[in-house]
Amino acid sequence: MSDRPYVTLSCAMSIDGYLDTTGPERLLLSNAEDIDRVDQVRSENDAIMVGASTVRRDNPRLLIRSEERRAARAAAGLPLSPIKVTVTSRGDLDPDAAFLTTGDAQKIVYTPLARARRLDERLRGVATVVGLRERVTMSDLLRDLVTRRGVHRLMVEGGGTLLTQFLAEDLADELHLVIAPIFVGEARAPRVVTSGAFPWTASHRARLASTRQIGDVVLVRYALSDRFDPYHRGELVKNIRDTAPLEAR
Ligand SMILES: NC(=O)c1ccc[n+]([C@@H]2O[C@H](COP(=O)([O-])OP(=O)(O)OC[C@H]3O[C@@H](n4cnc5c(N)ncnc54)[C@H](OP(=O)(O)O)[C@@H]3O)[C@@H](O)[C@H]2O)c1
């Protein structure tokens, strides 16, 4: 068994590389068709992860929306939606947040050991709190997910602080980057990544796996590891759909 799950990073950004604005409203970057694609990718993963700031700012439910996909998961003996995972060092998570209170699957909150007891008391009954050493690293977290929680496929949906760690530590297998046709233009808004030393540079470029127009946005898929699986079920389903008219001829 590998010491980490297969990791898919997924996010939507503006043309100028921002994940959000600094304003009070959540920024809508995606469109309905792309939101449905994300729902499909979610349904193919064992767990979905976001950072604690995203839980606080967006209050996402992170559930599978499509009835068919939920039914397919139920038929396969899976929870209707994947396990939800987050990480916090401050422990500032509201036990009533939709992330923690919705869905039938387990919610796991990683935090440094020193913070775990108090957070466990705060979130008792809504989440499993896991303390990991002095500082939570993504490699420790991934090892715990695969060895102790049975998570073999993890989808990481941001924000930028989290994406930065997976990328800089070379712990991701693929990146799904959606580019929306808008500009944010605010230097203080969250970017798709923060500063970091990334493995992909001018002399070591990431491998472009595919591009796809989805209405007014573009999905760019990068292969980031040798484990990259082009026949990931989501892509297979799409390919079968794309080739069906030809076969019918
Ligand atoms: N467009 C998109 O696809 C998309 C997707 C997701 C999010 N977003 C946006 O991105 C913004 C949030 O991004 P962000 O970069 O500010 O935050 P983030 O990545 O969502 O969360 C960062 C927080 O996660 C916790 N954290 C991260 N790494 C940790 C580690 N190794 N150990 C312990 N805790 C750790 C910390 O929480 P504590 O502060 O609790 O210690 C940290 O402040 C929001 O505006 C959201 O709307 C956009």
PDB file of C-alpha atoms and ligand atoms in Angstrom:
ATOM      1  CA  MET A   1       0.000   0.000   0.000  1.00  0.00           C
ATOM      2  CA  SER A   2       1.256   3.475  -0.871  1.00  0.00           C
ATOM      3  CA  ASP A   3       1.948   5.768   2.079  1.00  0.00           C
ATOM      4  CA  ARG A   4      -0.403   8.386   0.734  1.00  0.00           C
ATOM      5  CA  PRO A   5      -3.722   8.556  -1.138  1.00  0.00           C
ATOM      6  CA  TYR A   6      -3.971   9.558  -4.782  1.00  0.00           C
ATOM      7  CA  VAL A   7      -4.300  13.348  -4.490  1.00  0.00           C
ATOM      8  CA  THR A   8      -6.251  15.569  -6.888  1.00  0.00           C
ATOM      9  CA  LEU A   9      -6.016  19.322  -6.347  1.00  0.00           C
ATOM     10  CA  SER A  10      -8.968  21.286  -7.691  1.00  0.00           C
ATOM     11  CA  CYS A  11      -9.759  24.994  -7.786  1.00  0.00           C
ATOM     12  CA  ALA A  12     -11.118  27.821  -9.913  1.00  0.00           C
ATOM     13  CA  MET A  13      -9.253  31.080 -10.405  1.00  0.00           C
ATOM     14  CA  SER A  14      -9.693  34.405 -12.172  1.00  0.00           C
ATOM     15  CA  ILE A  15      -7.603  35.256 -15.242  1.00  0.00           C
ATOM     16  CA  ASP A  16      -5.250  37.126 -12.898  1.00  0.00           C
ATOM     17  CA  GLY A  17      -4.798  34.126 -10.580  1.00  0.00           C
ATOM     18  CA  TYR A  18      -7.106  34.892  -7.648  1.00  0.00           C
ATOM     19  CA  LEU A  19      -9.368  32.468  -5.801  1.00  0.00           C
ATOM     20  CA  ASP A  20     -11.619  35.138  -4.321  1.00  0.00           C
ATOM     21  CA  THR A  21     -11.963  38.884  -3.687  1.00  0.00           C
ATOM     22  CA  THR A  22     -11.471  40.675  -0.366  1.00  0.00           C
ATOM     23  CA  GLY A  23     -15.155  41.630  -0.304  1.00  0.00           C
ATOM     24  CA  PRO A  24     -17.828  40.106   1.941  1.00  0.00           C
ATOM     25  CA  GLU A  25     -19.545  38.089  -0.796  1.00  0.00           C
ATOM     26  CA  ARG A  26     -18.263  34.716  -1.976  1.00  0.00           C
ATOM     27  CA  LEU A  27     -16.940  35.091  -5.525  1.00  0.00           C
ATOM     28  CA  LEU A  28     -18.638  32.896  -8.111  1.00  0.00           C
ATOM     29  CA  LEU A  29     -15.921  31.824 -10.576  1.00  0.00           C
ATOM     30  CA  SER A  30     -17.389  28.637 -12.006  1.00  0.00           C
ATOM     31  CA  ASN A  31     -20.507  28.019 -14.077  1.00  0.00           C
ATOM     32  CA  ALA A  32     -23.301  25.448 -13.681  1.00  0.00           C
ATOM     33  CA  GLU A  33     -21.762  22.903 -16.054  1.00  0.00           C
ATOM     34  CA  ASP A  34     -18.421  23.075 -14.297  1.00  0.00           C
ATOM     35  CA  ILE A  35     -20.044  22.823 -10.865  1.00  0.00           C
ATOM     36  CA  ASP A  36     -21.626  19.584 -12.097  1.00  0.00           C
ATOM     37  CA  ARG A  37     -18.209  18.330 -13.291  1.00  0.00           C
ATOM     38  CA  VAL A  38     -16.759  19.049  -9.848  1.00  0.00           C
ATOM     39  CA  ASP A  39     -19.669  17.117  -8.338  1.00  0.00           C
ATOM     40  CA  GLN A  40     -18.640  14.125 -10.495  1.00  0.00           C
ATOM     41  CA  VAL A  41     -15.002  14.344  -9.407  1.00  0.00           C
ATOM     42  CA  ARG A  42     -16.081  14.638  -5.766  1.00  0.00           C
ATOM     43  CA  SER A  43     -18.198  11.519  -6.117  1.00  0.00           C
ATOM     44  CA  GLU A  44     -15.130   9.540  -7.282  1.00  0.00           C
ATOM     45  CA  ASN A  45     -13.097  10.393  -4.196  1.00  0.00           C
ATOM     46  CA  ASP A  46     -13.083   8.888  -0.729  1.00  0.00           C
ATOM     47  CA  ALA A  47     -12.525  12.252   0.934  1.00  0.00           C
ATOM     48  CA  ILE A  48     -12.627  15.986   0.188  1.00  0.00           C
ATOM     49  CA  MET A  49     -10.395  18.470   1.983  1.00  0.00           C
ATOM     50  CA  VAL A  50     -10.429  22.265   2.422  1.00  0.00           C
ATOM     51  CA  GLY A  51      -8.473  24.589   4.711  1.00  0.00           C
ATOM     52  CA  ALA A  52     -10.003  26.045   7.880  1.00  0.00           C
ATOM     53  CA  SER A  53     -10.172  29.545   6.357  1.00  0.00           C
ATOM     54  CA  THR A  54     -12.337  28.183   3.560  1.00  0.00           C
ATOM     55  CA  VAL A  55     -14.609  26.518   6.135  1.00  0.00           C
ATOM     56  CA  ARG A  56     -14.934  29.868   7.973  1.00  0.00           C
ATOM     57  CA  ARG A  57     -15.286  32.074   4.913  1.00  0.00           C
ATOM     58  CA  ASP A  58     -17.397  29.936   2.555  1.00  0.00           C
ATOM     59  CA  ASN A  59     -19.192  27.638   5.017  1.00  0.00           C
ATOM     60  CA  PRO A  60     -19.306  24.920   2.291  1.00  0.00           C
ATOM     61  CA  ARG A  61     -21.421  21.791   2.655  1.00  0.00           C
ATOM     62  CA  LEU A  62     -19.211  19.731   0.331  1.00  0.00           C
ATOM     63  CA  LEU A  63     -21.899  17.174  -0.418  1.00  0.00           C
ATOM     64  CA  ILE A  64     -22.624  15.309  -3.656  1.00  0.00           C
ATOM     65  CA  ARG A  65     -25.523  17.160  -5.250  1.00  0.00           C
ATOM     66  CA  SER A  66     -26.607  14.729  -7.994  1.00  0.00           C
ATOM     67  CA  GLU A  67     -29.191  12.144  -6.942  1.00  0.00           C
ATOM     68  CA  GLU A  68     -27.767   9.610  -9.459  1.00  0.00           C
ATOM     69  CA  ARG A  69     -24.260   9.966  -8.075  1.00  0.00           C
ATOM     70  CA  ARG A  70     -25.505   9.642  -4.511  1.00  0.00           C
ATOM     71  CA  ALA A  71     -27.480   6.533  -5.502  1.00  0.00           C
ATOM     72  CA  ALA A  72     -24.416   5.059  -7.258  1.00  0.00           C
ATOM     73  CA  ARG A  73     -22.339   5.604  -4.122  1.00  0.00           C
ATOM     74  CA  ALA A  74     -25.023   4.043  -1.939  1.00  0.00           C
ATOM     75  CA  ALA A  75     -25.205   1.030  -4.291  1.00  0.00           C
ATOM     76  CA  ALA A  76     -21.430   0.637  -3.931  1.00  0.00           C
ATOM     77  CA  GLY A  77     -21.783   0.635  -0.151  1.00  0.00           C
ATOM     78  CA  LEU A  78     -20.220   4.089   0.225  1.00  0.00           C
ATOM     79  CA  PRO A  79     -21.540   7.033   2.236  1.00  0.00           C
ATOM     80  CA  LEU A  80     -23.668   9.318   0.026  1.00  0.00           C
ATOM     81  CA  SER A  81     -20.907  11.935   0.096  1.00  0.00           C
ATOM     82  CA  PRO A  82     -17.178  11.545   0.728  1.00  0.00           C
ATOM     83  CA  ILE A  83     -15.506  12.006   4.097  1.00  0.00           C
ATOM     84  CA  LYS A  84     -14.765  15.688   4.822  1.00  0.00           C
ATOM     85  CA  VAL A  85     -11.332  16.730   6.022  1.00  0.00           C
ATOM     86  CA  THR A  86      -9.936  20.024   7.258  1.00  0.00           C
ATOM     87  CA  VAL A  87      -6.875  21.257   9.131  1.00  0.00           C
ATOM     88  CA  THR A  88      -6.450  24.062  11.663  1.00  0.00           C
ATOM     89  CA  SER A  89      -3.730  25.289  13.967  1.00  0.00           C
ATOM     90  CA  ARG A  90      -5.815  27.902  15.814  1.00  0.00           C
ATOM     91  CA  GLY A  91      -8.786  25.587  16.299  1.00  0.00           C
ATOM     92  CA  ASP A  92     -11.274  28.317  15.451  1.00  0.00           C
ATOM     93  CA  LEU A  93     -14.022  26.153  13.957  1.00  0.00           C
ATOM     94  CA  ASP A  94     -17.711  26.619  14.646  1.00  0.00           C
ATOM     95  CA  PRO A  95     -19.351  23.294  15.623  1.00  0.00           C
ATOM     96  CA  ASP A  96     -22.475  24.502  13.806  1.00  0.00           C
ATOM     97  CA  ALA A  97     -20.649  25.079  10.482  1.00  0.00           C
ATOM     98  CA  ALA A  98     -22.353  23.373   7.521  1.00  0.00           C
ATOM     99  CA  PHE A  99     -19.061  21.592   6.779  1.00  0.00           C
ATOM    100  CA  LEU A 100     -19.380  19.762  10.111  1.00  0.00           C
ATOM    101  CA  THR A 101     -23.130  19.329  10.457  1.00  0.00           C
ATOM    102  CA  THR A 102     -24.231  18.185   6.991  1.00  0.00           C
ATOM    103  CA  GLY A 103     -23.847  14.784   5.338  1.00  0.00           C
ATOM    104  CA  ASP A 104     -23.671  11.203   6.536  1.00  0.00           C
ATOM    105  CA  ALA A 105     -19.912  10.742   6.177  1.00  0.00           C
ATOM    106  CA  GLN A 106     -17.248  11.229   8.793  1.00  0.00           C
ATOM    107  CA  LYS A 107     -15.658  14.667   9.327  1.00  0.00           C
ATOM    108  CA  ILE A 108     -11.986  14.696  10.305  1.00  0.00           C
ATOM    109  CA  VAL A 109     -10.176  17.733  11.712  1.00  0.00           C
ATOM    110  CA  TYR A 110      -6.364  17.629  11.883  1.00  0.00           C
ATOM    111  CA  THR A 111      -4.587  19.883  14.332  1.00  0.00           C
ATOM    112  CA  PRO A 112      -1.266  19.998  16.221  1.00  0.00           C
ATOM    113  CA  LEU A 113      -1.187  17.622  19.206  1.00  0.00           C
ATOM    114  CA  ALA A 114      -1.105  20.474  21.717  1.00  0.00           C
ATOM    115  CA  ARG A 115      -4.419  21.806  20.390  1.00  0.00           C
ATOM    116  CA  ALA A 116      -6.202  18.467  19.998  1.00  0.00           C
ATOM    117  CA  ARG A 117      -7.751  17.984  23.427  1.00  0.00           C
ATOM    118  CA  ARG A 118      -9.442  21.340  23.637  1.00  0.00           C
ATOM    119  CA  LEU A 119     -10.665  21.121  20.038  1.00  0.00           C
ATOM    120  CA  ASP A 120     -11.976  17.611  20.622  1.00  0.00           C
ATOM    121  CA  GLU A 121     -14.098  18.927  23.507  1.00  0.00           C
ATOM    122  CA  ARG A 122     -15.398  21.719  21.293  1.00  0.00           C
ATOM    123  CA  LEU A 123     -16.255  19.470  18.344  1.00  0.00           C
ATOM    124  CA  ARG A 124     -17.355  16.344  20.208  1.00  0.00           C
ATOM    125  CA  GLY A 125     -20.173  14.583  18.395  1.00  0.00           C
ATOM    126  CA  VAL A 126     -19.610  16.432  15.093  1.00  0.00           C
ATOM    127  CA  ALA A 127     -16.025  15.577  14.092  1.00  0.00           C
ATOM    128  CA  THR A 128     -13.106  13.271  14.749  1.00  0.00           C
ATOM    129  CA  VAL A 129     -10.212  15.437  15.934  1.00  0.00           C
ATOM    130  CA  VAL A 130      -6.762  14.041  15.150  1.00  0.00           C
ATOM    131  CA  GLY A 131      -3.662  15.554  16.772  1.00  0.00           C
ATOM    132  CA  LEU A 132      -0.475  15.279  14.715  1.00  0.00           C
ATOM    133  CA  ARG A 133       2.860  16.223  16.286  1.00  0.00           C
ATOM    134  CA  GLU A 134       3.895  19.854  16.961  1.00  0.00           C
ATOM    135  CA  ARG A 135       2.977  20.979  13.484  1.00  0.00           C
ATOM    136  CA  VAL A 136       0.684  19.318  10.962  1.00  0.00           C
ATOM    137  CA  THR A 137       2.482  18.451   7.737  1.00  0.00           C
ATOM    138  CA  MET A 138       0.599  17.284   4.692  1.00  0.00           C
ATOM    139  CA  SER A 139       2.716  14.142   4.450  1.00  0.00           C
ATOM    140  CA  ASP A 140       1.794  13.103   8.031  1.00  0.00           C
ATOM    141  CA  LEU A 141      -1.822  13.941   7.326  1.00  0.00           C
ATOM    142  CA  LEU A 142      -1.876  11.878   4.115  1.00  0.00           C
ATOM    143  CA  ARG A 143      -0.238   8.933   5.843  1.00  0.00           C
ATOM    144  CA  ASP A 144      -2.891   9.027   8.561  1.00  0.00           C
ATOM    145  CA  LEU A 145      -5.680   9.250   5.965  1.00  0.00           C
ATOM    146  CA  VAL A 146      -4.519   6.207   4.013  1.00  0.00           C
ATOM    147  CA  THR A 147      -3.404   3.995   6.891  1.00  0.00           C
ATOM    148  CA  ARG A 148      -6.019   4.809   9.544  1.00  0.00           C
ATOM    149  CA  ARG A 149      -9.068   6.192   7.713  1.00  0.00           C
ATOM    150  CA  GLY A 150      -9.124   4.078   4.547  1.00  0.00           C
ATOM    151  CA  VAL A 151      -8.846   7.101   2.241  1.00  0.00           C
ATOM    152  CA  HIS A 152      -7.234   6.084  -1.063  1.00  0.00           C
ATOM    153  CA  ARG A 153      -8.413   9.021  -3.166  1.00  0.00           C
ATOM    154  CA  LEU A 154      -8.373  12.549  -1.797  1.00  0.00           C
ATOM    155  CA  MET A 155      -9.639  15.681  -3.528  1.00  0.00           C
ATOM    156  CA  VAL A 156      -8.257  18.970  -2.166  1.00  0.00           C
ATOM    157  CA  GLU A 157     -10.433  21.961  -3.022  1.00  0.00           C
ATOM    158  CA  GLY A 158      -8.328  24.829  -1.611  1.00  0.00           C
ATOM    159  CA  GLY A 159      -7.748  27.437  -0.448  1.00  0.00           C
ATOM    160  CA  GLY A 160      -4.392  28.648  -1.592  1.00  0.00           C
ATOM    161  CA  THR A 161      -2.570  28.039   1.695  1.00  0.00           C
ATOM    162  CA  LEU A 162      -3.462  24.384   1.499  1.00  0.00           C
ATOM    163  CA  LEU A 163      -2.790  24.013  -2.236  1.00  0.00           C
ATOM    164  CA  THR A 164       0.637  25.613  -1.711  1.00  0.00           C
ATOM    165  CA  GLN A 165       1.659  22.941   0.801  1.00  0.00           C
ATOM    166  CA  PHE A 166       0.606  20.001  -1.377  1.00  0.00           C
ATOM    167  CA  LEU A 167       2.364  21.500  -4.397  1.00  0.00           C
ATOM    168  CA  ALA A 168       5.560  22.643  -2.644  1.00  0.00           C
ATOM    169  CA  GLU A 169       5.907  19.283  -0.890  1.00  0.00           C
ATOM    170  CA  ASP A 170       5.315  17.434  -4.172  1.00  0.00           C
ATOM    171  CA  LEU A 171       2.392  15.498  -2.725  1.00  0.00           C
ATOM    172  CA  ALA A 172      -0.163  15.833  -5.513  1.00  0.00           C
ATOM    173  CA  ASP A 173      -0.868  13.562  -8.479  1.00  0.00           C
ATOM    174  CA  GLU A 174      -2.949  15.935 -10.534  1.00  0.00           C
ATOM    175  CA  LEU A 175      -4.185  19.515 -10.630  1.00  0.00           C
ATOM    176  CA  HIS A 176      -7.533  20.583 -12.052  1.00  0.00           C
ATOM    177  CA  LEU A 177      -7.316  24.315 -12.632  1.00  0.00           C
ATOM    178  CA  VAL A 178     -10.364  26.167 -13.893  1.00  0.00           C
ATOM    179  CA  ILE A 179      -9.811  29.621 -15.371  1.00  0.00           C
ATOM    180  CA  ALA A 180     -12.832  31.905 -15.209  1.00  0.00           C
ATOM    181  CA  PRO A 181     -13.188  34.879 -17.578  1.00  0.00           C
ATOM    182  CA  ILE A 182     -12.935  37.599 -14.929  1.00  0.00           C
ATOM    183  CA  PHE A 183     -10.283  39.735 -13.253  1.00  0.00           C
ATOM    184  CA  VAL A 184     -10.136  40.390  -9.515  1.00  0.00           C
ATOM    185  CA  GLY A 185      -7.319  42.940  -9.502  1.00  0.00           C
ATOM    186  CA  GLU A 186      -6.863  43.159  -5.716  1.00  0.00           C
ATOM    187  CA  ALA A 187      -3.334  42.470  -4.488  1.00  0.00           C
ATOM    188  CA  ARG A 188      -4.637  41.469  -1.041  1.00  0.00           C
ATOM    189  CA  ALA A 189      -7.128  38.898  -2.332  1.00  0.00           C
ATOM    190  CA  PRO A 190      -6.244  35.173  -1.898  1.00  0.00           C
ATOM    191  CA  ARG A 191      -4.236  33.768  -4.763  1.00  0.00           C
ATOM    192  CA  VAL A 192      -4.211  30.234  -6.070  1.00  0.00           C
ATOM    193  CA  VAL A 193      -0.879  29.736  -4.261  1.00  0.00           C
ATOM    194  CA  THR A 194       1.141  31.733  -1.750  1.00  0.00           C
ATOM    195  CA  SER A 195       4.954  32.052  -1.960  1.00  0.00           C
ATOM    196  CA  GLY A 196       6.806  28.757  -2.036  1.00  0.00           C
ATOM    197  CA  ALA A 197       9.473  26.682  -3.739  1.00  0.00           C
ATOM    198  CA  PHE A 198       7.583  24.531  -6.213  1.00  0.00           C
ATOM    199  CA  PRO A 199       8.980  21.494  -8.063  1.00  0.00           C
ATOM    200  CA  TRP A 200       7.837  22.835 -11.452  1.00  0.00           C
ATOM    201  CA  THR A 201      10.055  25.561 -12.852  1.00  0.00           C
ATOM    202  CA  ALA A 202      11.276  26.837 -16.209  1.00  0.00           C
ATOM    203  CA  SER A 203      13.732  23.943 -16.379  1.00  0.00           C
ATOM    204  CA  HIS A 204      11.330  21.349 -14.930  1.00  0.00           C
ATOM    205  CA  ARG A 205       7.910  21.961 -16.375  1.00  0.00           C
ATOM    206  CA  ALA A 206       4.684  20.312 -15.238  1.00  0.00           C
ATOM    207  CA  ARG A 207       3.069  17.934 -17.731  1.00  0.00           C
ATOM    208  CA  LEU A 208      -0.080  19.254 -19.372  1.00  0.00           C
ATOM    209  CA  ALA A 209      -2.558  16.360 -19.497  1.00  0.00           C
ATOM    210  CA  SER A 210      -5.609  17.971 -21.121  1.00  0.00           C
ATOM    211  CA  THR A 211      -7.559  21.151 -21.661  1.00  0.00           C
ATOM    212  CA  ARG A 212     -11.279  21.430 -22.025  1.00  0.00           C
ATOM    213  CA  GLN A 213     -13.635  24.314 -22.614  1.00  0.00           C
ATOM    214  CA  ILE A 214     -16.671  24.166 -20.334  1.00  0.00           C
ATOM    215  CA  GLY A 215     -18.993  26.984 -21.370  1.00  0.00           C
ATOM    216  CA  ASP A 216     -17.129  30.207 -20.603  1.00  0.00           C
ATOM    217  CA  VAL A 217     -14.428  28.606 -18.411  1.00  0.00           C
ATOM    218  CA  VAL A 218     -11.434  26.422 -19.269  1.00  0.00           C
ATOM    219  CA  LEU A 219     -10.374  23.352 -17.337  1.00  0.00           C
ATOM    220  CA  VAL A 220      -6.642  22.701 -17.461  1.00  0.00           C
ATOM    221  CA  ARG A 221      -5.535  19.342 -16.108  1.00  0.00           C
ATOM    222  CA  TYR A 222      -1.883  18.845 -15.138  1.00  0.00           C
ATOM    223  CA  ALA A 223      -0.175  15.527 -14.377  1.00  0.00           C
ATOM    224  CA  LEU A 224       2.030  16.149 -11.363  1.00  0.00           C
ATOM    225  CA  SER A 225       3.390  12.706 -10.521  1.00  0.00           C
ATOM    226  CA  ASP A 226       4.325   9.367 -12.048  1.00  0.00           C
ATOM    227  CA  ARG A 227       1.173   7.976 -10.490  1.00  0.00           C
ATOM    228  CA  PHE A 228      -0.994  10.265 -12.668  1.00  0.00           C
ATOM    229  CA  ASP A 229      -3.925   8.207 -13.842  1.00  0.00           C
ATOM    230  CA  PRO A 230      -5.341   9.417 -17.185  1.00  0.00           C
ATOM    231  CA  TYR A 231      -8.082   6.834 -16.931  1.00  0.00           C
ATOM    232  CA  HIS A 232      -9.407   8.297 -13.737  1.00  0.00           C
ATOM    233  CA  ARG A 233     -13.077   7.350 -13.798  1.00  0.00           C
ATOM    234  CA  GLY A 234     -14.303  10.904 -14.409  1.00  0.00           C
ATOM    235  CA  GLU A 235     -12.216  11.212 -17.541  1.00  0.00           C
ATOM    236  CA  LEU A 236     -13.271   7.731 -18.693  1.00  0.00           C
ATOM    237  CA  VAL A 237     -16.937   8.583 -18.361  1.00  0.00           C
ATOM    238  CA  LYS A 238     -16.322  11.739 -20.397  1.00  0.00           C
ATOM    239  CA  ASN A 239     -14.372   9.828 -23.059  1.00  0.00           C
ATOM    240  CA  ILE A 240     -17.077   7.200 -23.379  1.00  0.00           C
ATOM    241  CA  ARG A 241     -19.623   9.994 -23.809  1.00  0.00           C
ATOM    242  CA  ASP A 242     -17.400  11.808 -26.344  1.00  0.00           C
ATOM    243  CA  THR A 243     -16.784   8.725 -28.477  1.00  0.00           C
ATOM    244  CA  ALA A 244     -20.303   7.265 -28.372  1.00  0.00           C
ATOM    245  CA  PRO A 245     -21.628   9.122 -31.445  1.00  0.00           C
ATOM    246  CA  LEU A 246     -18.672   7.845 -33.516  1.00  0.00           C
ATOM    247  CA  GLU A 247     -19.260   4.256 -32.448  1.00  0.00           C
ATOM    248  CA  ALA A 248     -22.919   4.578 -33.328  1.00  0.00           C
ATOM    249  CA  ARG A 249     -22.088   5.559 -36.912  1.00  0.00           C
TER     250      ARG A 249
HETATM  251  N1  LIG B   1     -11.870  29.475  -6.115  1.00  0.00           N
HETATM  252  C1  LIG B   1     -11.730  28.321  -5.499  1.00  0.00           C
HETATM  253  O1  LIG B   1     -11.712  27.245  -6.136  1.00  0.00           O
HETATM  254  C2  LIG B   1     -11.590  28.311  -4.001  1.00  0.00           C
HETATM  255  C3  LIG B   1     -11.510  27.096  -3.328  1.00  0.00           C
HETATM  256  C4  LIG B   1     -11.348  27.120  -1.954  1.00  0.00           C
HETATM  257  C5  LIG B   1     -11.224  28.327  -1.297  1.00  0.00           C
HETATM  258  N2  LIG B   1     -11.312  29.480  -1.982  1.00  0.00           N
HETATM  259  C6  LIG B   1     -11.120  30.772  -1.294  1.00  0.00           C
HETATM  260  O2  LIG B   1      -9.809  30.781  -0.746  1.00  0.00           O
HETATM  261  C7  LIG B   1      -9.827  31.600   0.414  1.00  0.00           C
HETATM  262  C8  LIG B   1      -9.172  30.837   1.554  1.00  0.00           C
HETATM  263  O3  LIG B   1      -7.896  30.464   1.175  1.00  0.00           O
HETATM  264  P1  LIG B   1      -6.692  30.615   2.202  1.00  0.00           P
HETATM  265  O4  LIG B   1      -5.452  30.287   1.470  1.00  0.00           O
HETATM  266  O5  LIG B   1      -6.800  31.943   2.870  1.00  0.00           O
HETATM  267  O6  LIG B   1      -7.012  29.536   3.309  1.00  0.00           O
HETATM  268  P2  LIG B   1      -7.237  27.930   3.330  1.00  0.00           P
HETATM  269  O7  LIG B   1      -6.146  27.257   2.596  1.00  0.00           O
HETATM  270  O8  LIG B   1      -8.631  27.611   3.024  1.00  0.00           O
HETATM  271  O9  LIG B   1      -7.051  27.693   4.909  1.00  0.00           O
HETATM  272  C9  LIG B   1      -5.890  28.116   5.567  1.00  0.00           C
HETATM  273  C10 LIG B   1      -6.047  27.739   7.018  1.00  0.00           C
HETATM  274  O10 LIG B   1      -6.011  26.326   7.154  1.00  0.00           O
HETATM  275  C11 LIG B   1      -5.290  25.968   8.316  1.00  0.00           C
HETATM  276  N3  LIG B   1      -4.055  25.298   7.886  1.00  0.00           N
HETATM  277  C12 LIG B   1      -3.516  25.222   6.650  1.00  0.00           C
HETATM  278  N4  LIG B   1      -2.402  24.499   6.681  1.00  0.00           N
HETATM  279  C13 LIG B   1      -2.223  24.087   7.949  1.00  0.00           C
HETATM  280  C14 LIG B   1      -1.254  23.281   8.607  1.00  0.00           C
HETATM  281  N5  LIG B   1      -0.221  22.736   7.955  1.00  0.00           N
HETATM  282  N6  LIG B   1      -1.401  23.079   9.932  1.00  0.00           N
HETATM  283  C15 LIG B   1      -2.442  23.608  10.624  1.00  0.00           C
HETATM  284  N7  LIG B   1      -3.407  24.358  10.051  1.00  0.00           N
HETATM  285  C16 LIG B   1      -3.282  24.597   8.737  1.00  0.00           C
HETATM  286  C17 LIG B   1      -5.022  27.254   9.057  1.00  0.00           C
HETATM  287  O11 LIG B   1      -6.193  27.434   9.846  1.00  0.00           O
HETATM  288  P3  LIG B   1      -6.300  28.246  11.210  1.00  0.00           P
HETATM  289  O12 LIG B   1      -6.265  29.676  10.794  1.00  0.00           O
HETATM  290  O13 LIG B   1      -7.646  27.829  11.749  1.00  0.00           O
HETATM  291  O14 LIG B   1      -5.168  27.830  12.074  1.00  0.00           O
HETATM  292  C18 LIG B   1      -4.937  28.245   7.921  1.00  0.00           C
HETATM  293  O15 LIG B   1      -5.181  29.572   8.337  1.00  0.00           O
HETATM  294  C19 LIG B   1     -11.254  31.959   0.702  1.00  0.00           C
HETATM  295  O16 LIG B   1     -11.457  33.277   0.250  1.00  0.00           O
HETATM  296  C20 LIG B   1     -12.045  30.983  -0.146  1.00  0.00           C
HETATM  297  O17 LIG B   1     -13.264  31.528  -0.584  1.00  0.00           O
HETATM  298  C21 LIG B   1     -11.500  29.505  -3.314  1.00  0.00           C
END
